[in-house]
XYZ file of C-alpha atoms in Angstrom:
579
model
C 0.000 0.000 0.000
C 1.187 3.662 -0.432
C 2.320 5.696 2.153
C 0.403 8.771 2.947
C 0.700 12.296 1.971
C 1.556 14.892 4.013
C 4.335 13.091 5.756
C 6.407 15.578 8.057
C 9.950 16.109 6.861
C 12.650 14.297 9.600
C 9.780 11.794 10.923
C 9.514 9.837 8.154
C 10.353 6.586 10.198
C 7.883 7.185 12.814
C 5.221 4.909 12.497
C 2.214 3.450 14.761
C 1.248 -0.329 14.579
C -1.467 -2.577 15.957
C -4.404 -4.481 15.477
C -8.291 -3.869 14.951
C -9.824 -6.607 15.674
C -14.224 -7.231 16.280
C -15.560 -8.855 19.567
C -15.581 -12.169 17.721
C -11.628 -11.949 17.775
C -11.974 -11.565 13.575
C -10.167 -8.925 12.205
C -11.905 -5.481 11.160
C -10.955 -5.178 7.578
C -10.769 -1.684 5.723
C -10.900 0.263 9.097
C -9.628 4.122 8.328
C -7.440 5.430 11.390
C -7.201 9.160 12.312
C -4.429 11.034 13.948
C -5.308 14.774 14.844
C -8.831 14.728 12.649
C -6.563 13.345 9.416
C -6.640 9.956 7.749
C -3.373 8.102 7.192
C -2.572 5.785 4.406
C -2.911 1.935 6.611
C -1.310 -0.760 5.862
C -2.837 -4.398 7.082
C -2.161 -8.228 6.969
C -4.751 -10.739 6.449
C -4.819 -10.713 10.222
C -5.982 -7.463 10.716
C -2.654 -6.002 11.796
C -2.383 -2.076 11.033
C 0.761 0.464 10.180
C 0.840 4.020 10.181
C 3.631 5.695 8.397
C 4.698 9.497 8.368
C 2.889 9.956 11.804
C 3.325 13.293 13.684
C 5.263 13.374 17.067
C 4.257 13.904 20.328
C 0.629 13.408 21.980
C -1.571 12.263 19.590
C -5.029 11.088 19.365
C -5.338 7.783 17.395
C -9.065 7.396 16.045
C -9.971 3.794 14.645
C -13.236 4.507 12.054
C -15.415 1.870 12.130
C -18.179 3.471 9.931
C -15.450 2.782 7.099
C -14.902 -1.365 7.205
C -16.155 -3.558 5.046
C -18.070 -6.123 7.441
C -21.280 -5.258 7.685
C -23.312 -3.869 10.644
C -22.706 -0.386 12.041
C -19.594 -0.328 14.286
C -18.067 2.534 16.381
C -15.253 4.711 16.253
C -12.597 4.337 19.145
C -10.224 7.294 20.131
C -6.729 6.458 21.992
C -4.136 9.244 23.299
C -0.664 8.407 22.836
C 2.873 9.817 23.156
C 4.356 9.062 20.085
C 8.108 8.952 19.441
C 10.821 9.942 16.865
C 12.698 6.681 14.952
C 10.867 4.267 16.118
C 7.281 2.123 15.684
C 5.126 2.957 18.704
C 2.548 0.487 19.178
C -0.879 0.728 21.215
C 0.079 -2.230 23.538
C -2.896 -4.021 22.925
C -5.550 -5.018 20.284
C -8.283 -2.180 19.882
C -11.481 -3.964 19.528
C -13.902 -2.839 17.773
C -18.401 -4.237 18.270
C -20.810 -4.288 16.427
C -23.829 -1.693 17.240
C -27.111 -3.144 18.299
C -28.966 -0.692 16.333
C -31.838 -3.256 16.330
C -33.077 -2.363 19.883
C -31.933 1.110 19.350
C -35.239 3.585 19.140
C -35.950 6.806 16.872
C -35.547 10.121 19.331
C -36.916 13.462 17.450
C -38.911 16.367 18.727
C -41.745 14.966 19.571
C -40.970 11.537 20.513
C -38.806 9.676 22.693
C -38.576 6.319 24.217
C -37.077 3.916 26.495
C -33.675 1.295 25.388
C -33.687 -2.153 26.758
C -31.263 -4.838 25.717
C -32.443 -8.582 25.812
C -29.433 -9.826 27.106
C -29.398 -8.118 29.981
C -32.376 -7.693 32.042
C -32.873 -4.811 34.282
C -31.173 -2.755 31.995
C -32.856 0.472 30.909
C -32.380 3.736 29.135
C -35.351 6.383 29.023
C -34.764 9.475 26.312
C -37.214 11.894 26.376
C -38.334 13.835 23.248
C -36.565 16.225 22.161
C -33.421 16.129 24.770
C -30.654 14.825 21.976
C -28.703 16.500 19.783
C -26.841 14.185 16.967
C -23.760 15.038 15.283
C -23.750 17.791 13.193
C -26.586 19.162 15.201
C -29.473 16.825 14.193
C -32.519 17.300 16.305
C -33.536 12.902 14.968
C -31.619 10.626 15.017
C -31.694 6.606 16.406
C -30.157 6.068 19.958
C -28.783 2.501 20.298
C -27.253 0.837 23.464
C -24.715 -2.095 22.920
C -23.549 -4.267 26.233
C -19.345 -4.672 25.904
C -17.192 -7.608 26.726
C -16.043 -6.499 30.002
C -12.299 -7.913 29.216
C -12.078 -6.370 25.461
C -13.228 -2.533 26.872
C -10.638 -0.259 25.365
C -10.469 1.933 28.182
C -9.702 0.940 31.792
C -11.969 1.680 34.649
C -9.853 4.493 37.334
C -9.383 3.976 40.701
C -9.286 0.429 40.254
C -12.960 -0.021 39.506
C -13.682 -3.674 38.190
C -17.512 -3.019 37.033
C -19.510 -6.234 35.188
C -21.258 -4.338 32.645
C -20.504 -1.466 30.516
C -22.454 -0.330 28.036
C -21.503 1.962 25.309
C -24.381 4.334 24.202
C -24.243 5.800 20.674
C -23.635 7.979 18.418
C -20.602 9.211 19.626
C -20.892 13.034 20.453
C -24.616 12.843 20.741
C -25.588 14.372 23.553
C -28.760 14.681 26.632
C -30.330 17.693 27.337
C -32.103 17.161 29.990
C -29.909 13.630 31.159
C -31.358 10.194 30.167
C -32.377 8.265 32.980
C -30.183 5.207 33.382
C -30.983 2.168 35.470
C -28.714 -0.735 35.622
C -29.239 -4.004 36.801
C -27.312 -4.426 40.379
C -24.436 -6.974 39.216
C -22.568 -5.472 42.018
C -25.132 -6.698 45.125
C -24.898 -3.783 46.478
C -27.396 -3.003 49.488
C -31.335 -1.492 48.671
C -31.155 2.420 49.496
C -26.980 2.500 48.794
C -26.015 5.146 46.627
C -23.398 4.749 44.131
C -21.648 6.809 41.254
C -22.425 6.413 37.360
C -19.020 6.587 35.322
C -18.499 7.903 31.482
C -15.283 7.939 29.410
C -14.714 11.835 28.745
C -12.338 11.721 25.841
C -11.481 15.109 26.604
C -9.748 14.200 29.566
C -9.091 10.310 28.464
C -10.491 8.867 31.620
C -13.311 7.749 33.559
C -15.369 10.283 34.726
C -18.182 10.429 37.661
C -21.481 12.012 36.004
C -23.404 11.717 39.423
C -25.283 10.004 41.660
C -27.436 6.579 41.595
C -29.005 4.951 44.189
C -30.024 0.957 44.297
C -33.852 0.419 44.497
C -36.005 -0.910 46.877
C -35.606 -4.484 45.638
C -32.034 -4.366 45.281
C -32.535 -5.508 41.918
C -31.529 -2.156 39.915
C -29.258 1.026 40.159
C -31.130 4.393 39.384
C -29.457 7.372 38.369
C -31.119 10.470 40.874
C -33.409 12.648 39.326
C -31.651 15.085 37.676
C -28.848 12.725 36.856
C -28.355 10.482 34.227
C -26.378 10.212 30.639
C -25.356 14.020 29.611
C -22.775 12.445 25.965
C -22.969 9.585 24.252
C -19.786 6.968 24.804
C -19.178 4.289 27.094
C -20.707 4.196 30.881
C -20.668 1.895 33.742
C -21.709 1.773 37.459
C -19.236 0.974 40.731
C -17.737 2.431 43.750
C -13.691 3.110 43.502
C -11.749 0.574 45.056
C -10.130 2.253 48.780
C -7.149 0.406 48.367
C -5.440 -1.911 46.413
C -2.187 -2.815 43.805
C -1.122 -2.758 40.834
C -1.982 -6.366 40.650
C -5.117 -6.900 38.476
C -6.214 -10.704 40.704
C -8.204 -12.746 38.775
C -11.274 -14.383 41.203
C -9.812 -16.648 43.311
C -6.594 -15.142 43.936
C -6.214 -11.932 46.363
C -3.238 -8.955 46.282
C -0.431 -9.511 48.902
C 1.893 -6.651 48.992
C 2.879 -6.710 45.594
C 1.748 -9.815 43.895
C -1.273 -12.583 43.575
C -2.111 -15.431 45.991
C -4.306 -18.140 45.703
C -7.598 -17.254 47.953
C -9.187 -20.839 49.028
C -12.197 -21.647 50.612
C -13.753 -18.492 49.616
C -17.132 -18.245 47.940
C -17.264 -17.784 44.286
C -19.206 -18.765 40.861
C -17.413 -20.848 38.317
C -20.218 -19.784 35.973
C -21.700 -23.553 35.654
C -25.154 -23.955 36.088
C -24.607 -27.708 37.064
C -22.847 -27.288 39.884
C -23.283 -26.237 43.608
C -21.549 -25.295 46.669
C -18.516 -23.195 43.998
C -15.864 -21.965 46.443
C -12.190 -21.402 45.394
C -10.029 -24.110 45.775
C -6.074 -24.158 44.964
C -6.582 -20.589 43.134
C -9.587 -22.342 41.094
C -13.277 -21.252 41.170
C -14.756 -25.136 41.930
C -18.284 -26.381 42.266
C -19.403 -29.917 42.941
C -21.518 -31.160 40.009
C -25.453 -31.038 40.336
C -26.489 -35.070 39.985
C -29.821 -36.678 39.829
C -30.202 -39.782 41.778
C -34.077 -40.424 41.671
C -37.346 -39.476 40.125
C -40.360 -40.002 42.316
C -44.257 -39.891 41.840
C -46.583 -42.202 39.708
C -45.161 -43.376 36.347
C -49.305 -43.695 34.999
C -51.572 -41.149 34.281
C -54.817 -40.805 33.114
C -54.834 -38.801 29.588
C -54.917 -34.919 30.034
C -54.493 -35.088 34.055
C -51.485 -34.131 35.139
C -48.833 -36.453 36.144
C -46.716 -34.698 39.657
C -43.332 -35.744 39.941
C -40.068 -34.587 41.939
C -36.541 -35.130 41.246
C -34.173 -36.068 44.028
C -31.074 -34.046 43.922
C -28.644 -32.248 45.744
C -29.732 -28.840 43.912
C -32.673 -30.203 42.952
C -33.809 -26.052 41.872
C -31.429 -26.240 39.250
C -32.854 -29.918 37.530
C -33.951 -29.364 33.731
C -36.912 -31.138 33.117
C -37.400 -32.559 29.209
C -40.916 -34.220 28.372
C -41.406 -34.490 24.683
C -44.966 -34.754 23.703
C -46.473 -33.425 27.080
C -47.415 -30.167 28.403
C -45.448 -28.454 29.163
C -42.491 -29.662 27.115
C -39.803 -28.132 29.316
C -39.735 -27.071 33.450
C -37.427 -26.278 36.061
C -37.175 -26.817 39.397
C -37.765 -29.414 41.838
C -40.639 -30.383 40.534
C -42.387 -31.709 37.494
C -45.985 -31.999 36.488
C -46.640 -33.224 32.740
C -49.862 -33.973 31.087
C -50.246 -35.890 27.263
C -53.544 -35.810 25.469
C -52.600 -39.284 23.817
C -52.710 -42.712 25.253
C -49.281 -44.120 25.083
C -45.528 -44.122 26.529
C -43.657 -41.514 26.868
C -40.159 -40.975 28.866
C -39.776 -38.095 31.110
C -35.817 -36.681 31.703
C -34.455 -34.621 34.655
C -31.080 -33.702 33.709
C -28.457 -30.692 34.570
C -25.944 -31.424 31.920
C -24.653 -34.793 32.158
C -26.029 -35.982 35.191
C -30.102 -37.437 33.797
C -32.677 -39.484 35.008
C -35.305 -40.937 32.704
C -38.680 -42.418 33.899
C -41.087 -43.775 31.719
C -44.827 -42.620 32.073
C -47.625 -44.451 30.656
C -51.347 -42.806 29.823
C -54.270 -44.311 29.650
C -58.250 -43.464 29.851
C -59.545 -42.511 33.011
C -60.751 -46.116 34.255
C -64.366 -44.139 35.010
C -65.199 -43.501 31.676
C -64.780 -46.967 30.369
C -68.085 -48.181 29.589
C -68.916 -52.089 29.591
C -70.706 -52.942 25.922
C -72.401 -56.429 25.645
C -72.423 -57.707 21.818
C -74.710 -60.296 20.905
C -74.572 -61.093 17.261
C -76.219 -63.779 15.606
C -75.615 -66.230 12.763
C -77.247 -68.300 10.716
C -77.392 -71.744 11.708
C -78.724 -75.138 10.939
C -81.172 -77.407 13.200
C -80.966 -81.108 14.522
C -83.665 -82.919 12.025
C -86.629 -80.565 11.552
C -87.676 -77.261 13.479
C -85.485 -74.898 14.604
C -82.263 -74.554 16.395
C -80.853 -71.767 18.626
C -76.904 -72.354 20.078
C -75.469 -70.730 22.108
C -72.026 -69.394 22.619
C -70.908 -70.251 19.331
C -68.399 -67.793 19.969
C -67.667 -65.570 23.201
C -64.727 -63.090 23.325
C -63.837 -60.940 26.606
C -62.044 -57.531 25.666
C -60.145 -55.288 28.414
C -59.396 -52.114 28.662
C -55.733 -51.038 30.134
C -56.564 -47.918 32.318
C -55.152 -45.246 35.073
C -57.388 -44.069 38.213
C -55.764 -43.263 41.708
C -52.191 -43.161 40.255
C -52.605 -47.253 39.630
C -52.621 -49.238 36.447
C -56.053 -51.426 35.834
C -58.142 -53.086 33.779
C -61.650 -53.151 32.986
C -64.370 -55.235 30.858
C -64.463 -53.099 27.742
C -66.996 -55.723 25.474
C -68.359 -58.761 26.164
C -69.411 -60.848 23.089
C -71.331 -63.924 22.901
C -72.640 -64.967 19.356
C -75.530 -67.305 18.869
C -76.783 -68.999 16.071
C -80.364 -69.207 14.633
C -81.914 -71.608 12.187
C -85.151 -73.165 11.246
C -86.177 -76.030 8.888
C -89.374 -77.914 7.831
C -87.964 -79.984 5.673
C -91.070 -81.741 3.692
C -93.642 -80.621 6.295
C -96.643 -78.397 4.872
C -95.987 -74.903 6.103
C -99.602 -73.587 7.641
C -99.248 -69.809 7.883
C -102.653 -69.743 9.700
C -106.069 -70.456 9.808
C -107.095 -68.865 6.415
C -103.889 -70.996 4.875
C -105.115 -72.673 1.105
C -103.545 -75.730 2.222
C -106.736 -75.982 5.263
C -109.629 -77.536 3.511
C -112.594 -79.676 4.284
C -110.479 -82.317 3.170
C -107.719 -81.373 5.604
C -108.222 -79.643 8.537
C -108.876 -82.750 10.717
C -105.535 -83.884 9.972
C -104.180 -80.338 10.398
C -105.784 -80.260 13.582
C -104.488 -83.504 15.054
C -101.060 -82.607 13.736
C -100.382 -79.257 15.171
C -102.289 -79.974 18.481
C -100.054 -79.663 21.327
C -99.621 -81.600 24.529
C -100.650 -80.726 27.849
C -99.226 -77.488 29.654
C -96.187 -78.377 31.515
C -94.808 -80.717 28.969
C -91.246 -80.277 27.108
C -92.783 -81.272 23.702
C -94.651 -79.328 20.650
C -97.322 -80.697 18.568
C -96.780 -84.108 16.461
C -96.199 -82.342 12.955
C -95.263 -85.594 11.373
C -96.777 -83.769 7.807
C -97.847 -80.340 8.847
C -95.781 -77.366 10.655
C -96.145 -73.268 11.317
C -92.640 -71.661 10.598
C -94.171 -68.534 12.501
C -94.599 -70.238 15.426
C -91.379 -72.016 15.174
C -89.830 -68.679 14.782
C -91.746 -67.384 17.848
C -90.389 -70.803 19.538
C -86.630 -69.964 18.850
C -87.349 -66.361 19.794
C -88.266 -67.202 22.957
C -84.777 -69.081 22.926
C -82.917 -66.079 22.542
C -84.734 -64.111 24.947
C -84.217 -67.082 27.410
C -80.369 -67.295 26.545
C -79.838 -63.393 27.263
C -82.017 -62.870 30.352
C -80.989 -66.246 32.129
C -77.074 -66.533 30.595
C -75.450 -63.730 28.703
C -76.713 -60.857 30.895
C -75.099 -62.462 33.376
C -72.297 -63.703 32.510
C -71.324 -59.628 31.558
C -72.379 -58.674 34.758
C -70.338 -60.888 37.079
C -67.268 -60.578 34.608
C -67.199 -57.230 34.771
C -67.530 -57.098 38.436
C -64.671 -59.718 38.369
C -62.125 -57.462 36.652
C -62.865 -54.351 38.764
C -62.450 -56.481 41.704
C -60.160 -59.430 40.912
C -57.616 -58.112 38.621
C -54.736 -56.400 40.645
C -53.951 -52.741 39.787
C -50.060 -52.106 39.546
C -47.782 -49.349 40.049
C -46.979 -48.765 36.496
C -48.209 -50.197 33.330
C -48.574 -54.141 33.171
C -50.183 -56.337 30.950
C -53.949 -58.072 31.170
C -54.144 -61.583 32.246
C -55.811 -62.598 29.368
C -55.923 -66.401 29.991
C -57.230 -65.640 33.359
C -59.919 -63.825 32.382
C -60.953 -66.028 29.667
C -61.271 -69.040 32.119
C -63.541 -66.885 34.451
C -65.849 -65.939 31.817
C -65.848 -69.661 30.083
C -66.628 -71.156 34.258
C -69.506 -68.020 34.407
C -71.269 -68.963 31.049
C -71.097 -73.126 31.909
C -72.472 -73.027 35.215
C -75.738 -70.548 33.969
C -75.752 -72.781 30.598
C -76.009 -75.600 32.796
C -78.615 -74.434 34.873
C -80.992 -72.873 32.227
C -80.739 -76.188 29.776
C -82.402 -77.875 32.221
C -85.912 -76.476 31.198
C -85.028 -74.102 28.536
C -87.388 -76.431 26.312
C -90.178 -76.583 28.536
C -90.252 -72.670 29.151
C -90.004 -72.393 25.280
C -92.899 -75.198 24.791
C -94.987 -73.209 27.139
C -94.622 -70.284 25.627
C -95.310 -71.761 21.451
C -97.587 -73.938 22.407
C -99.914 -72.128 23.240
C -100.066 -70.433 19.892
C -100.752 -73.663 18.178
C -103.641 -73.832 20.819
C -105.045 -70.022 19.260
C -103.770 -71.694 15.686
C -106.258 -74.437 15.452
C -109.163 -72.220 17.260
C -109.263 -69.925 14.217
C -109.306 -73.360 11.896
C -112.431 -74.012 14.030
C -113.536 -71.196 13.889
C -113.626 -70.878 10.019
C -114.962 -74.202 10.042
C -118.036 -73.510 11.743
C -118.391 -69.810 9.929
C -118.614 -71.407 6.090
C -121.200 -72.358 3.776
C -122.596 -75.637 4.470
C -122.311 -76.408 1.002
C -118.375 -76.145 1.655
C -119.319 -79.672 4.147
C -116.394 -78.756 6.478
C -116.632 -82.188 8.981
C -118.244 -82.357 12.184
C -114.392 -82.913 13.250
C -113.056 -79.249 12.177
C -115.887 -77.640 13.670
């Protein structure tokens, strides 16, 4: 690159060199440096590293530009004083870092409006402009203010009076300035006492130091520094918060170590924070901020649940306040704390983690439906079916089936009768028998009826037989007949048999702790033991019931045959028989 113009005679070999570098330790390319208001020809590595040539000698003020780079983003300018001298390279003694403004969060400030700065990495934080109190560069009456946190070990100018504050913040544009002060309020990093007033600190590049701007005082809470009415930010630039240290060294002691005299010690068994979240009980140990690790031995509470109630649980932990929770599917998803309560509006399983980094515990959770809204359905379906010789036929339990429901209630895993099917079958057959529909049939004639009659007569009450019909039969009443079967089978039999099973797995099947699985075979030999002993019972006179019930429609059958008998022509000569 060229050297620049302007280069004083007898100075030519006194230059300036150092680095510009962003908060993300990447160089600043394209960066124009100032000395005394005028740009210098800069010459740079890949690595960022600058060199001024033909500087002037003396006390100079080094500006670094960073309106001028090439990365993108808006970035500062920073100003250094310096005693430069003759023949040789005079370099800054450390990297000048430049960061990127967080004009994002910054807010529009104009005549008639102004508006309050917070930052989202830093809570408490807060910056209230009021309208019409700036005046930009170049004397702009609008103009965005923006407020940018700074890595507290890359600030390019040192805290006086051996001030180590945790948060600076540098408040731009440069040479804006407040008229009446912005209000500042900082978050109290420092733990200083509620009612404890402090000072508020701003770089005056004037003077090239730290300066006090006035009082703040920590609120009520203790959670925030105030600056007193009247006081606040007066220029743009960089500001922090902290009393001056009353004594101290030269030594700058990291935490952990102390200044004896003239040098660093290692300070053990004192308080500190080594900045993990997983650990507990930090205090310094050998000159080393140490914590012992946050573990997870246990999780406790019920590992069923019914769906959409909430399952409780509670990690066991030596900090168990600082346990992550991690339930995927449930809600919530996430917690914190001690403990844990997780819902899921799905049946299923699910696994439930308490963690704090390495240290996890998983326990698996199983949903189910609340056991009280699980309602018992009996299914009786029927199938066609044949017959033993001629009639009709009903069997049943052709098929039975007992289905259970897994379900939650109390904290417990049960069971419960969910359907109860028995299937029957149903058939009817005449074979060659005359069908008689009834006593208008065309197959009753004069020439007929008596043998109708003494055909489809049927025994006396009380016995298990029908009629004879060795030529003549009534499929409706055989229908009726097998009717009355079915009626019989689910009144005296199936009924029953769902009642007392269900009442058997409320009662008989254990509930567990957690989920477990139905004791199918079990249940299937209750229900088969229920259904023999009431099939045995009602077999005994299922016929007879069912004869006394059809018969006596054969009985009403061959009274309307009479009756039609005696209620035609005589020239039809019904017998003396039929009538």
């Amino acid at each position: 690159m060229s050297t620049a113009t302007g280069r004083t005679a007898g100075i030519a070999d006194t230059t300036i060199s150092g680095i510009v570098l962003d908060n993300s330790n990447l160089p600043v390319p394209g960066t124009t440096l100032r000395i005394l208001g005028r740009p210098l020809t800069t010459t740079a590595n890949s690595q960022g590293v600058f060199k001024l040539t033909g500087v002037p000698v003396g006390l100079v003020k080094l500006i670094v530009d960073g309106s001028t780079t090439s990365r993108p983003g808006a970035w500062p300018d920073l100003e250094f004083v310096m005693a430069t001298i003759p023949g040789r390279d005079n370099t800054l003694g450390m990297p000048s870092f430049l960061l990127p403004i967080d004009l994002a969060q910054g807010v529009l400030i104009d005549e008639t409006h102004g508006g309050r700065i917070t930052l989202a990495n830093v809570p408490g934080f807060a910056l209230d402009v009021l309208p019409g109190s700036v005046t930009f560069p170049g004397g702009s009456r609008s103009g965005v203010v923006s407020v940018t946190a700074v890595h507290s070990d890359k600030v390019p100018m040192v805290p006086n009076f051996g001030q180590q504050p945790r948060l600076i913040v540098t408040i731009q544009p440069a040479g804006a300035r407040f008229d009446p002060p912005a209000r500042l309020t900082l978050p109290n990093l420092e733990g200083y006492a509620p009612g404890r007033v402090t000072e508020i600190y701003s770089f005056d590049h004037d003077l090239g130091h730290f300066v006090s701007i006035g009082p703040a005082t920590v609120s009520d809470d203790g959670a925030s520094i105030v600056s007193n009415p009247g006081v606040g930010i007066v220029k743009a630039g960089w500001h922090c918060s902290g009393y001056p240290s009353s004594s101290g060294t030269s030594h700058n002691c990291p935490e952990c170590w102390k200044c004896v005299n003239d040098y660093c010690a290692a300070d053990n068994l004192r308080p500190c924070d080594d900045h993990d979240e997983c650990t507990t009980g930090d205090i310094c140990r050998e000159g080393v901020c140490k914590g012992d690790p946050v573990t997870v031995t246990e999780i406790k509470g019920n590992c069923v649940g019914a769906v959409d109630q909430a399952i409780s649980l509670t990690a066991v932990s030596n900090r168990a306040d600082k346990i992550e929770w991690l339930a995927p599917s449930g809600t919530p998803a996430r917690g914190k704390g001690a403990t844990f309560a997780v819902t899921y509006s799905n049946e299923g399983d699910f696994l439930v983690n308490a963690m704090c980094k390495s240290s996890l515990k998983a326990k698996r959770v199983s949903t189910g439906p609340d056991c009280g809204s699980i309602v018992a359905v009996l299914n009786e379906p029927e199938v066609a079916g044949g017959t033993r010789g001629n009639w009709g036929l009903v069997q049943p339990g052709s098929q039975k089936v007992g289905k259970y429901k897994g379900c939650a209630t109390g904290g417990k895993w049960c069971f419960r009768l969910e359907e109860y099917l028995e299937e029957h079958t149903f058939g009817i057959d005449g074979g060659a028998a005359i069908d008689i529909s009834g006593p208008a049939d065309s197959d009753v004639t004069p020439a007929t009826c008596a043998a109708i009659i003494a055909d489809l007569t049927p025994p006396a009450v009380g016995t298990p037989l029908g009629p004879p019909r060795s030529r003549y039969w009534s499929q409706v009443i055989t229908i009726s007949h097998e009717r009355f079967h079915v009626m019989d089978l689910h009144n005296r039999i199936t009924s029953k048999v769902f009642a007392d099973l269900e009442t058997f797995v409320k009662q008989s099947s254990p509930c567990t702790d957690c989920k477990s699985a139905v004791s199918q075979a079990t249940l299937d030999a209750k229900m088969d033991s229920l259904f023999s002993i009431y099939f045995t019972d009602v077999i005994r006179n299922a016929e007879k019931l069912a004869h006394n019930y059809s018969n006596p429609l054969y009985g009403t059958l061959i009274s309307g045959i009479k009756v039609r008998a005696r209620s035609s022509p005589a020239s039809e000569a019904w017998p003396a028989a039929c009538k």
